[in-house]
Coordinates of C-alpha atoms and ligand atoms in Angstrom, one line a residue:
X3 CA 248.9 90.6 6.2
X4 CA 246.2 88.5 4.5
X5 CA 245.4 89.4 1.2
X6 CA 242.9 88.3 -1.2
X7 CA 242.6 88.4 -5.1
X8 CA 240.6 91.4 -5.7
X9 CA 239.4 94.8 -4.6
X10 CA 236.7 96.8 -5.5
X11 CA 237.8 100.5 -6.6
X12 CA 235.4 102.9 -7.4
X13 CA 233.0 100.2 -8.8
X14 CA 235.5 98.0 -10.6
X15 CA 237.2 94.8 -9.5
X16 CA 240.6 95.1 -9.7
X17 CA 243.7 92.6 -8.7
X18 CA 244.9 93.3 -5.1
X19 CA 248.4 94.4 -6.3
X20 CA 247.1 96.9 -8.7
X21 CA 244.7 98.7 -6.2
X22 CA 247.2 101.5 -5.5
X23 CA 247.0 105.6 -5.1
X24 CA 249.2 108.3 -6.1
X25 CA 251.8 109.7 -3.1
X26 CA 249.7 113.2 -3.6
X27 CA 246.5 111.4 -2.6
X28 CA 244.9 114.1 -0.2
X29 CA 243.9 111.7 2.4
X30 CA 247.6 110.4 2.8
X31 CA 248.5 113.9 3.8
X32 CA 245.6 114.8 5.9
X33 CA 243.7 111.8 7.2
X34 CA 240.8 112.9 5.2
X35 CA 239.1 109.3 4.7
X36 CA 236.3 107.8 6.4
X37 CA 236.0 104.0 6.6
X38 CA 234.2 101.0 8.2
X39 CA 235.3 97.7 9.8
X40 CA 232.7 95.1 9.0
X41 CA 232.7 91.3 9.5
X42 CA 231.4 88.5 7.5
X43 CA 231.0 85.0 9.2
X44 CA 230.7 81.5 8.1
X45 CA 227.2 80.6 9.3
X46 CA 224.7 77.8 9.4
X47 CA 223.0 79.7 6.6
X48 CA 226.1 80.3 4.6
X49 CA 228.7 83.3 4.4
X50 CA 226.6 86.2 6.0
X51 CA 227.8 90.0 6.7
X52 CA 226.8 91.2 10.3
X53 CA 224.8 94.2 10.2
X54 CA 226.0 95.4 6.9
X55 CA 223.0 97.9 6.5
X56 CA 224.0 99.6 9.8
X57 CA 227.7 99.7 8.7
X58 CA 227.1 101.3 5.5
X59 CA 224.8 103.7 7.0
X60 CA 227.4 104.9 9.7
X61 CA 229.9 105.1 6.7
X62 CA 227.7 107.4 4.8
X63 CA 227.1 109.6 8.1
X64 CA 230.8 110.0 8.6
X65 CA 231.3 110.8 5.1
X66 CA 228.4 113.7 5.6
X67 CA 229.9 115.0 8.8
X68 CA 233.2 115.9 6.7
X69 CA 231.3 117.2 3.8
X70 CA 232.4 114.3 1.4
X71 CA 230.1 114.0 -1.6
X72 CA 230.3 110.1 -1.8
X73 CA 230.1 109.1 -5.5
X74 CA 228.1 106.0 -4.6
X75 CA 224.9 105.3 -2.9
X76 CA 224.8 103.3 0.1
X77 CA 222.7 100.4 -1.8
X78 CA 225.7 100.4 -4.3
X79 CA 228.2 100.0 -1.5
X80 CA 226.2 97.5 0.1
X81 CA 226.5 95.6 -3.4
X82 CA 230.2 96.1 -3.5
X83 CA 230.9 94.8 0.1
X84 CA 228.7 91.3 -0.7
X85 CA 230.6 91.3 -4.2
X86 CA 234.1 91.4 -2.3
X87 CA 233.6 88.4 0.0
X88 CA 231.8 86.5 -2.8
X89 CA 234.3 87.1 -5.7
X90 CA 237.1 86.3 -3.2
X91 CA 235.6 83.2 -2.0
X92 CA 236.0 84.3 1.5
X93 CA 233.4 83.4 4.4
X94 CA 235.2 84.7 7.7
X95 CA 236.4 88.2 6.5
X96 CA 237.2 91.4 7.5
X97 CA 235.6 94.1 5.0
X98 CA 237.0 97.6 4.9
X99 CA 235.0 100.1 2.9
X100 CA 237.3 103.5 2.6
X101 CA 236.1 106.6 1.1
X102 CA 238.7 108.9 0.6
X103 CA 239.6 112.3 -0.6
X104 CA 242.1 111.6 -3.7
X105 CA 244.5 113.1 -6.1
X106 CA 243.9 116.6 -7.2
X107 CA 244.5 119.1 -4.8
X108 CA 247.1 119.6 -1.7
X109 CA 245.3 122.4 0.0
X110 CA 244.0 121.2 3.4
X111 CA 240.4 122.6 2.5
X112 CA 239.9 121.5 -1.1
X113 CA 237.5 122.8 -3.3
X114 CA 233.9 121.0 -3.2
X115 CA 234.5 119.3 -6.8
X116 CA 237.8 117.5 -5.6
X117 CA 237.8 113.8 -6.0
X118 CA 236.5 111.5 -3.6
X119 CA 237.3 107.9 -4.1
X120 CA 236.0 104.6 -2.8
X121 CA 237.8 101.3 -2.2
X122 CA 236.3 97.8 -0.6
X123 CA 238.8 95.4 0.6
X124 CA 238.0 92.2 1.9
X125 CA 240.5 89.4 3.3
X126 CA 240.4 86.3 5.8
X127 CA 240.2 87.3 9.5
X128 CA 240.4 85.6 12.7
X129 CA 240.8 87.2 16.3
X130 CA 242.2 90.8 16.3
X131 CA 243.5 90.7 19.9
X132 CA 245.2 87.2 19.5
X133 CA 243.6 83.9 19.8
X134 CA 243.3 83.6 23.7
X135 CA 242.2 87.0 24.5
X136 CA 238.6 85.8 24.0
X137 CA 239.0 83.1 26.1
X138 CA 241.2 84.3 28.9
X139 CA 240.7 88.1 28.6
X140 CA 243.4 90.8 28.3
X141 CA 245.2 92.8 30.7
X142 CA 244.5 96.6 29.8
X143 CA 245.6 99.8 31.2
X144 CA 244.2 103.4 31.4
X145 CA 245.8 105.3 28.6
X146 CA 247.8 108.5 29.5
X147 CA 246.0 109.9 26.3
X148 CA 242.6 111.2 26.5
X149 CA 239.8 110.4 23.9
X150 CA 239.2 113.6 21.8
X151 CA 236.1 115.1 22.0
X152 CA 233.1 116.6 19.7
X153 CA 234.3 120.1 20.8
X154 CA 237.3 119.3 18.4
X155 CA 236.2 116.6 16.0
X156 CA 233.1 114.9 15.0
X157 CA 233.8 111.7 17.2
X158 CA 230.8 110.0 15.5
X159 CA 232.8 110.0 12.2
X160 CA 234.8 107.0 11.8
X161 CA 237.6 109.1 10.1
X162 CA 240.9 108.1 9.3
X163 CA 242.5 111.0 10.9
X164 CA 240.8 110.3 14.3
X165 CA 242.9 107.2 14.5
X166 CA 246.4 109.0 15.5
X167 CA 244.6 109.3 18.7
X168 CA 243.8 105.6 18.6
X169 CA 247.5 104.7 17.6
X170 CA 248.9 106.4 20.5
X171 CA 246.5 104.9 23.0
X172 CA 247.0 101.3 21.7
X173 CA 250.8 101.7 21.0
X174 CA 251.4 103.1 24.5
X175 CA 249.3 100.1 26.0
X176 CA 251.5 97.4 23.9
X177 CA 254.6 99.1 24.6
X178 CA 254.2 99.0 28.4
X179 CA 253.0 95.2 28.3
X180 CA 249.4 95.4 28.3
X181 CA 246.8 93.9 25.6
X182 CA 244.9 97.3 25.2
X183 CA 244.4 100.7 26.5
X184 CA 241.4 102.3 27.6
X185 CA 240.8 106.1 27.4
X186 CA 239.1 108.5 29.7
X187 CA 237.8 111.7 28.2
X188 CA 238.8 115.4 28.8
X189 CA 236.5 115.4 31.9
X190 CA 238.3 112.0 33.1
X191 CA 235.3 110.0 32.5
X192 CA 235.7 106.7 31.1
X193 CA 235.3 106.8 27.0
X194 CA 236.4 103.5 25.3
X195 CA 239.4 101.5 24.1
X196 CA 241.5 102.3 21.1
X197 CA 239.2 100.8 18.9
X198 CA 236.4 99.3 21.0
X199 CA 233.5 100.2 23.3
X200 CA 233.7 99.1 26.9
X201 CA 231.1 97.4 29.3
X202 CA 231.4 97.0 33.1
X203 CA 229.1 94.6 35.2
X204 CA 228.5 95.4 38.9
X205 CA 226.0 93.6 41.3
X206 CA 224.5 91.9 37.9
X207 CA 223.9 95.3 36.1
X208 CA 225.7 96.0 32.9
X209 CA 226.9 99.6 32.4
X210 CA 228.5 101.2 29.3
X211 CA 229.6 104.9 28.8
X212 CA 226.9 106.7 26.7
X213 CA 227.6 108.2 23.5
X214 CA 227.8 112.0 24.8
X215 CA 230.9 110.5 26.7
X216 CA 232.9 111.0 23.4
X217 CA 232.7 107.5 22.4
X218 CA 232.2 106.0 18.9
X219 CA 228.7 104.4 18.7
X220 CA 229.7 101.0 18.1
X221 CA 227.7 98.5 16.3
X222 CA 228.7 95.5 18.5
X223 CA 228.0 97.7 21.5
X224 CA 224.4 97.8 20.1
X225 CA 224.6 94.1 19.5
X226 CA 225.5 93.6 23.1
X227 CA 222.9 96.2 24.5
X228 CA 220.5 94.0 22.7
X229 CA 221.6 90.8 23.4
X230 CA 221.6 91.2 27.1
X231 CA 218.3 92.9 27.5
X232 CA 217.0 89.6 25.3
X233 CA 219.0 87.8 28.2
X234 CA 216.8 89.5 30.6
X235 CA 219.8 91.8 32.0
X236 CA 219.4 95.4 32.8
X237 CA 221.7 97.6 30.7
X238 CA 222.5 101.3 31.9
X239 CA 224.1 103.9 29.6
X240 CA 225.6 106.3 32.0
X241 CA 228.9 108.1 32.9
X242 CA 231.5 105.8 34.5
X243 CA 234.2 107.1 36.6
X244 CA 237.8 105.6 36.1
X245 CA 238.1 104.3 39.7
X246 CA 234.7 102.3 39.3
X247 CA 236.3 100.2 36.7
X248 CA 238.9 98.7 39.3
X249 CA 236.1 97.1 41.6
X250 CA 233.9 96.2 38.8
X251 CA 232.9 92.5 39.0
X252 CA 233.3 92.3 35.0
X253 CA 234.7 94.1 32.3
X254 CA 234.8 93.4 28.2
X255 CA 235.7 95.5 25.2
X256 CA 233.4 95.1 22.1
X257 CA 234.2 95.8 18.6
X258 CA 233.9 94.5 15.0
X259 CA 237.6 93.4 15.4
X260 CA 237.6 92.6 19.1
X261 CA 234.1 91.1 18.8
X262 CA 233.5 90.5 22.7
X263 CA 237.1 90.7 24.7
X264 CA 236.9 90.0 28.3
X265 CA 239.5 92.2 30.4
X266 CA 240.8 90.4 33.5
X267 CA 243.0 93.1 35.0
X268 CA 243.1 97.1 34.8
X269 CA 246.4 98.7 35.5
X270 CA 247.6 95.0 37.2
X271 CA 244.4 95.5 39.4
X272 CA 242.7 92.0 38.9
X273 CA 239.2 92.4 37.7
X274 CA 237.0 90.0 40.4
X275 CA 239.0 86.5 40.0
X276 CA 241.0 87.8 36.9
X277 CA 239.2 85.5 34.4
X278 CA 236.1 86.2 32.5
X279 CA 233.0 86.3 34.4
X280 CA 229.4 84.7 33.8
X281 CA 227.6 87.7 32.2
X282 CA 230.8 88.2 29.9
X283 CA 230.6 84.3 29.0
X284 CA 226.6 84.6 28.6
X285 CA 227.0 87.5 25.9
X286 CA 229.9 85.9 24.5
X287 CA 228.0 82.7 23.7
X288 CA 224.7 84.6 22.4
X289 CA 226.7 86.7 20.1
X290 CA 228.8 83.7 18.6
X291 CA 225.4 81.7 18.8
X292 CA 224.1 83.8 15.9
X293 CA 226.6 82.4 13.6
X294 CA 225.9 78.7 14.3
X295 CA 222.4 79.2 14.9
X296 CA 222.3 78.6 18.5
X297 CA 221.1 82.4 18.9
X298 CA 218.1 83.0 17.0
X299 CA 218.7 86.3 14.4
X300 CA 215.8 87.9 16.1
X301 CA 216.9 91.3 15.0
X302 CA 217.7 90.4 11.4
X303 CA 221.4 91.4 11.6
X304 CA 222.8 88.8 9.3
X305 CA 222.7 89.7 5.7
X306 CA 223.5 86.8 3.3
X307 CA 226.4 87.4 0.9
X308 CA 224.4 85.7 -1.9
X309 CA 221.7 88.6 -1.6
Ligands
PMP3 N1 235.3 102.8 19.1 C1 236.3 103.1 18.2 C2 237.1 104.2 18.2 C3 236.3 101.9 16.9 O1 237.3 102.3 16.2 C4 235.6 100.9 17.0 C5 235.8 99.9 15.8 N2 234.8 100.5 14.7 C6 234.7 101.0 18.0 C7 234.6 101.6 19.0 C8 233.7 99.6 18.0 O2 232.6 99.8 17.0 P1 231.9 98.6 16.1 O3 231.4 97.7 17.2 O4 231.3 99.2 15.3 O5 233.1 97.8 15.4

């Protein structure tokens, strides 16, 4: 894996190899952590973090849903995110803030004053689903695993334990020779991929499942909705039955790591011509244009690392 020099741990910058935890750390046993995945980009105005404030807000919301008392403010965490990019001399990086129940109690329900620790890691990062994925698209499948729903866990919380479900969806897909798995919810309606949201195009209209389908409210999803509207497309957030995906004109996944990844086939059924379609391309170029300045940052999504 890519490493860097320093990790922010509870407010201190510590060398990468010293950023360790005890084996009795609560989160290691029960998945009791919440985290974010954030990207910084080399932009025409220097290194900048995409939607830092929105990510930190989701992080604090994730912690609140799990009754975690975070010993830092959102502003302190934002400063920490910028610091790990700057002090490690990074520009195109993945930033991983992590809030976790620490060492001090082995009970599943620890007392309210049990330790909550925070780390922020950053390292150089490229294309998550492989370098050709963004250009050519991936072959995806519908997972045999359902997405979990809000009756069992707070789906809107980006919590460590939730990613056992993402692991099952992603690993099953890869073992069966696919690039990624897409999950339906317990009602059989389309939810999202293992760690990215899904969009479908049909007859020039862009569709995406609603938050109530049991998806994480992706920040890239929100970028795409806004960029698509800026480009003049109609965007509809509505329930999507599985079979609609097979006859879509275009499909693509969105996420901080996945960015905008076209899906060229689903369960070995070709999506239209089996290559990224024109609307996917237009949205990709609007999104990546934010970083070279060809798309104006009219929504103020870029936060300078130097701030
Ligand atoms: N769904 C899940 C389950 C995810 O883990 C992610 C990645 N955070 C996404 C969707 C995409 O969200 P975002 O665009 O905010 O990265």
